[in-house]
C-alpha cells in the first residue's frame, strides 16, 4: 500500500469525523443530540406540506418529542451516557431534529447560548435546510464561531433537481448552493447531508455529487442509504413496487466509490442510516449497529484503497 494522505486515519483509511475532532481538540469529543422543539417549513405549509417522502411522520407527534424536557436536562443525560460509554471529555451539542434555524433569531440565540454555557461543551452543530437560514441566523452563527466551534449541517440529499422534486424536498440545488456560499468564510464548518438510492437515481449521478461538495468547500459529509419507515409516502411507493431499495452490496460498493472520490480533507460524519426495527419497512439488511460502517471500510481495504485515492482523477 502506498502512503495514505495525512488526513486519513491509518487504520480505517478514511477521515472520520471522530478522528477530525480528536486532531482538532486533542481529546475525545462526542456529539449530544437535543430536541429544542423546532418545526419544519416543509411540513407547516410555509414551504410545503407533507414533508419529504421519507420523513418519519410519527416523529412529528407530540409524544415523540423531547422538547418538553429542558435543553440542559437533555444535555446532562447525553453527556453522562457518552462519558460512561466512550470516555468522552468534551461535547458538541447537536440541534438535530427538524429545522434548527427556523425561528426568530432571539429564540435561536437563547437555545444556542444555553447549550454553550456548560463548561464541557466546545461547540454546537445545527441541522437545517438550505431554504431556512436567514441572514440574521447566519450572522448569529458567525458571531458564536468567533469563540466556539460551530458546524452547520445542511440537508441537500440529492444534487439532482428532478429527484428533489420527486421526494418533495421543497428546495432546489440552487438554494443549497446559495446558502453554502452565504456561509463560506464565516468561520464555521459546513456539513452536507446526502442520501443514495432514490428511485431513478444512477450510481454515476450520485457520485457526481462529490464535485459539488468540493466546489463549495464543504468540511464534512453525512451519507446514508434511502430507507422507508412506516407511515411515509416512500413506504407506500415501496408497497406499490415503485421504490426498489438497493441491495446491501450495491450500497457498500457505491459508498466505497464515493469515498475514493471524496478528498481526504473532507471528514465523514456518517456512512449509513438506521431506523428502529418496529417502524422499518425497507430495505431489510439485518445489520446491527455499525456493521454497515465496517462493511464499507472493509470494502476499501479489500480494494487496497482509501478516502481520496481517486479524488485527483476528477478534481484537477
Ligand atoms: S426537511 Fe427534514 S423534517 Fe422537514 S420534512 Fe424533510 S425530512 Fe422531515
XYZ file of C-alpha atoms and ligand atoms in Angstrom:
324
model
C 0.000 0.000 0.000
C 1.317 3.464 -0.814
C 1.358 6.279 1.734
C -2.034 7.353 2.982
C -2.877 11.069 2.986
C -2.200 12.644 6.400
C -5.904 13.465 6.947
C -6.846 9.802 6.721
C -6.850 7.578 9.806
C -4.246 4.870 9.190
C -6.439 2.015 10.438
C -9.803 2.842 8.901
C -8.487 4.621 5.773
C -10.959 7.474 5.974
C -11.039 10.879 7.648
C -13.781 10.073 10.119
C -15.336 12.990 11.985
C -14.289 11.491 15.315
C -10.690 11.457 14.092
C -11.010 15.023 12.832
C -12.347 16.215 16.201
C -9.627 14.399 18.121
C -6.940 16.031 15.960
C -8.561 19.451 16.307
C -9.382 19.398 20.028
C -6.851 16.880 21.374
C -9.373 14.700 23.212
C -12.392 12.514 22.645
C -15.346 14.669 21.614
C -18.905 13.376 21.292
C -21.997 14.908 19.759
C -25.001 15.046 22.052
C -28.438 15.406 20.425
C -31.007 17.774 21.813
C -34.549 18.465 20.682
C -35.309 22.165 21.142
C -38.832 21.906 19.759
C -38.321 23.467 16.316
C -40.604 22.571 13.419
C -40.047 22.304 9.656
C -41.112 24.696 6.863
C -41.644 21.726 4.549
C -44.407 20.488 6.797
C -46.108 23.542 8.227
C -47.140 24.935 4.842
C -44.710 27.848 4.634
C -42.595 25.939 2.120
C -44.505 22.756 1.604
C -46.899 20.293 3.161
C -46.492 16.622 3.892
C -42.730 16.842 4.129
C -40.098 14.788 2.340
C -41.472 11.434 1.190
C -39.181 9.566 3.586
C -39.800 11.805 6.604
C -40.885 9.872 9.658
C -44.384 11.238 10.291
C -44.600 9.716 13.740
C -41.675 11.876 14.817
C -43.984 14.883 14.467
C -46.432 13.626 17.056
C -46.258 15.383 20.440
C -45.470 12.048 22.118
C -42.286 11.683 20.082
C -40.786 14.998 21.036
C -38.379 15.508 23.881
C -38.830 19.244 23.731
C -40.806 19.274 26.987
C -37.533 18.295 28.688
C -35.195 21.262 29.088
C -32.141 21.530 26.849
C -29.983 21.407 29.980
C -31.513 18.127 31.165
C -31.211 16.542 27.723
C -27.567 17.632 27.594
C -26.757 16.236 31.040
C -28.277 12.864 30.179
C -26.491 12.712 26.803
C -23.127 13.771 28.178
C -23.351 11.251 31.041
C -24.069 8.495 28.515
C -21.096 9.383 26.308
C -18.755 9.832 29.283
C -19.709 6.391 30.564
C -19.724 4.569 27.249
C -16.836 6.210 25.377
C -14.895 8.168 27.967
C -15.677 11.405 26.102
C -14.253 14.545 27.678
C -15.772 17.335 25.594
C -19.057 17.711 23.757
C -20.729 19.313 20.773
C -24.433 19.901 21.292
C -26.286 18.821 18.187
C -29.572 20.544 17.369
C -30.748 17.735 15.129
C -34.472 17.353 14.975
C -36.313 19.127 12.157
C -35.078 22.616 11.154
C -32.998 24.221 13.847
C -32.677 27.712 12.363
C -36.395 28.030 11.679
C -37.472 30.529 14.339
C -36.795 34.073 15.493
C -33.157 34.931 15.935
C -33.870 35.684 19.619
C -35.122 32.148 20.181
C -32.172 30.673 18.280
C -29.771 32.749 20.339
C -31.355 31.580 23.580
C -31.161 27.884 22.595
C -27.563 28.056 21.382
C -26.426 30.143 24.380
C -27.893 27.650 26.830
C -26.141 24.783 25.079
C -22.809 26.608 25.107
C -22.991 27.618 28.738
C -21.818 24.211 30.007
C -18.042 24.177 30.638
C -17.527 20.848 28.835
C -19.299 21.997 25.685
C -16.883 23.173 22.996
C -19.450 24.000 20.349
C -22.728 23.389 18.586
C -23.865 21.609 15.468
C -27.030 22.946 13.869
C -29.081 20.914 11.398
C -31.152 22.883 8.909
C -32.481 23.191 5.358
C -30.963 25.327 2.587
C -34.128 27.487 2.480
C -34.249 28.180 6.204
C -31.093 30.117 7.083
C -31.815 33.840 7.315
C -29.021 36.394 7.074
C -29.561 37.161 10.765
C -29.230 33.483 11.715
C -26.034 33.179 9.646
C -24.681 36.273 11.399
C -25.578 34.793 14.786
C -23.663 31.595 13.994
C -20.700 33.574 12.659
C -20.575 35.519 15.947
C -20.629 32.305 18.001
C -17.943 30.808 15.762
C -15.535 33.562 16.775
C -15.382 31.936 20.224
C -16.678 28.365 19.883
C -16.804 25.555 17.370
C -19.836 25.733 15.076
C -20.908 23.258 12.410
C -23.875 23.997 10.159
C -25.440 20.804 8.810
C -27.312 21.435 5.581
C -29.666 18.791 4.254
C -29.210 18.583 0.499
C -29.878 14.851 -0.038
C -29.515 14.971 -3.835
C -27.769 17.216 -6.353
C -30.459 16.474 -8.941
C -33.432 18.876 -9.019
C -35.684 16.201 -10.556
C -35.021 13.950 -7.568
C -35.543 16.820 -5.117
C -38.943 17.412 -6.731
C -39.763 13.699 -6.700
C -39.064 13.422 -2.976
C -40.936 16.652 -2.158
C -37.890 18.312 -0.609
C -39.331 21.751 -1.236
C -35.982 23.331 -2.170
C -33.664 23.299 -5.151
C -29.969 22.642 -5.688
C -29.556 26.354 -6.479
C -30.864 27.223 -2.995
C -28.343 24.865 -1.437
C -25.533 26.470 -3.451
C -26.642 29.970 -2.467
C -26.737 29.048 1.240
C -23.384 27.248 1.097
C -21.882 30.379 -0.481
C -23.560 32.597 2.102
C -21.847 30.764 4.976
C -18.497 30.273 3.259
C -15.636 32.044 5.003
C -17.728 32.877 8.108
C -15.561 30.802 10.443
C -17.756 27.745 10.862
C -17.753 24.277 9.375
C -20.280 23.234 6.755
C -21.528 19.654 6.698
C -23.720 18.411 3.841
C -26.218 15.556 4.111
C -26.683 13.211 1.165
C -28.803 10.120 0.563
C -28.199 7.438 -2.043
C -30.791 5.109 -3.524
C -33.623 7.328 -4.780
C -35.944 5.911 -7.436
C -34.427 6.578 -10.843
C -31.028 7.601 -9.470
C -27.942 6.107 -11.102
C -24.712 5.441 -9.271
C -22.907 7.752 -11.703
C -25.188 10.699 -10.947
C -24.876 10.081 -7.202
C -21.072 10.050 -7.468
C -21.121 13.353 -9.344
C -22.379 14.973 -6.134
C -18.785 14.870 -4.873
C -17.902 17.536 -7.454
C -20.378 20.000 -5.936
C -19.162 19.369 -2.379
C -15.594 20.009 -3.487
C -16.500 23.137 -5.468
C -18.270 24.619 -2.442
C -15.538 23.749 0.043
C -17.654 21.707 2.461
C -15.840 20.456 5.541
C -17.720 17.242 6.266
C -20.372 14.963 4.842
C -23.110 12.651 6.087
C -24.305 9.892 3.787
C -26.936 7.265 4.241
C -28.950 4.794 2.220
C -32.546 5.639 1.383
C -34.792 3.643 3.646
C -38.522 3.619 4.160
C -40.239 3.683 7.524
C -43.889 3.078 8.342
C -46.420 5.753 7.550
C -44.367 7.545 4.901
C -45.124 8.151 1.236
C -41.939 6.205 0.481
C -43.318 3.164 2.301
C -46.438 3.403 0.117
C -44.271 3.596 -3.012
C -42.420 0.501 -1.805
C -45.709 -1.330 -1.359
C -46.696 -0.310 -4.913
C -43.358 -1.565 -6.280
C -42.279 1.963 -7.259
C -39.406 2.119 -4.779
C -36.946 -0.729 -5.144
C -34.321 -0.475 -2.402
C -30.669 -1.003 -3.141
C -29.108 -4.257 -2.103
C -26.580 -4.080 0.693
C -23.755 -4.907 -1.727
C -24.824 -2.161 -4.160
C -24.823 0.394 -1.379
C -21.472 -0.715 0.039
C -19.838 -0.542 -3.396
C -21.298 2.905 -4.142
C -20.269 4.257 -0.730
C -16.725 2.980 -1.282
C -16.662 4.622 -4.732
C -17.899 7.847 -3.140
C -15.141 7.737 -0.532
C -12.459 7.115 -3.127
C -13.555 10.275 -4.953
C -14.016 12.370 -1.805
C -10.898 14.410 -0.977
C -9.264 13.254 2.248
C -9.623 16.722 3.812
C -13.440 16.349 3.958
C -14.335 14.456 7.120
C -17.003 11.768 7.138
C -19.667 12.072 9.819
C -21.888 9.194 8.751
C -21.976 6.418 6.152
C -25.301 4.728 6.847
C -28.640 5.277 8.489
C -30.703 3.038 10.693
C -34.341 3.041 11.637
C -35.867 1.350 14.681
C -36.897 -2.214 13.889
C -40.504 -1.501 14.909
C -41.039 1.009 12.084
C -38.524 -0.172 9.473
C -40.085 -1.178 6.151
C -37.244 -1.427 3.593
C -34.514 -2.245 2.899
C -34.187 -5.049 5.410
C -30.494 -5.832 5.526
C -30.478 -7.323 9.016
C -27.445 -5.379 10.074
C -26.751 -4.340 13.621
C -25.217 -1.127 14.905
C -22.049 -0.322 12.976
C -21.959 -3.341 10.685
C -22.629 -1.304 7.563
C -19.943 1.220 8.515
C -17.423 -1.626 8.841
C -18.651 -3.301 5.640
C -17.786 -0.097 3.752
C -14.387 0.230 5.446
C -13.685 -3.426 4.655
C -14.600 -2.804 1.031
C -11.951 -0.063 0.885
C -9.443 -2.431 2.466
C -10.326 -5.186 0.017
C -9.641 -2.751 -2.821
C -6.410 -1.639 -1.120
C -7.938 1.797 -1.327
C -8.706 4.792 0.909
C -10.664 8.036 1.041
C -9.484 10.343 -1.694
C -7.497 7.753 -3.604
C -9.259 8.745 -6.832
C -10.062 12.355 -5.960
C -7.343 13.680 -8.249
C -8.977 11.793 -11.137
C -11.884 14.235 -11.021
C -10.822 17.330 -9.156
C -7.974 18.888 -11.108
S -36.725 18.659 5.867
Fe -36.414 17.093 7.448
S -38.010 17.455 8.988
Fe -38.580 18.597 7.137
S -39.973 17.203 6.014
Fe -37.893 16.857 5.215
S -37.030 15.170 6.444
Fe -38.863 15.960 7.535
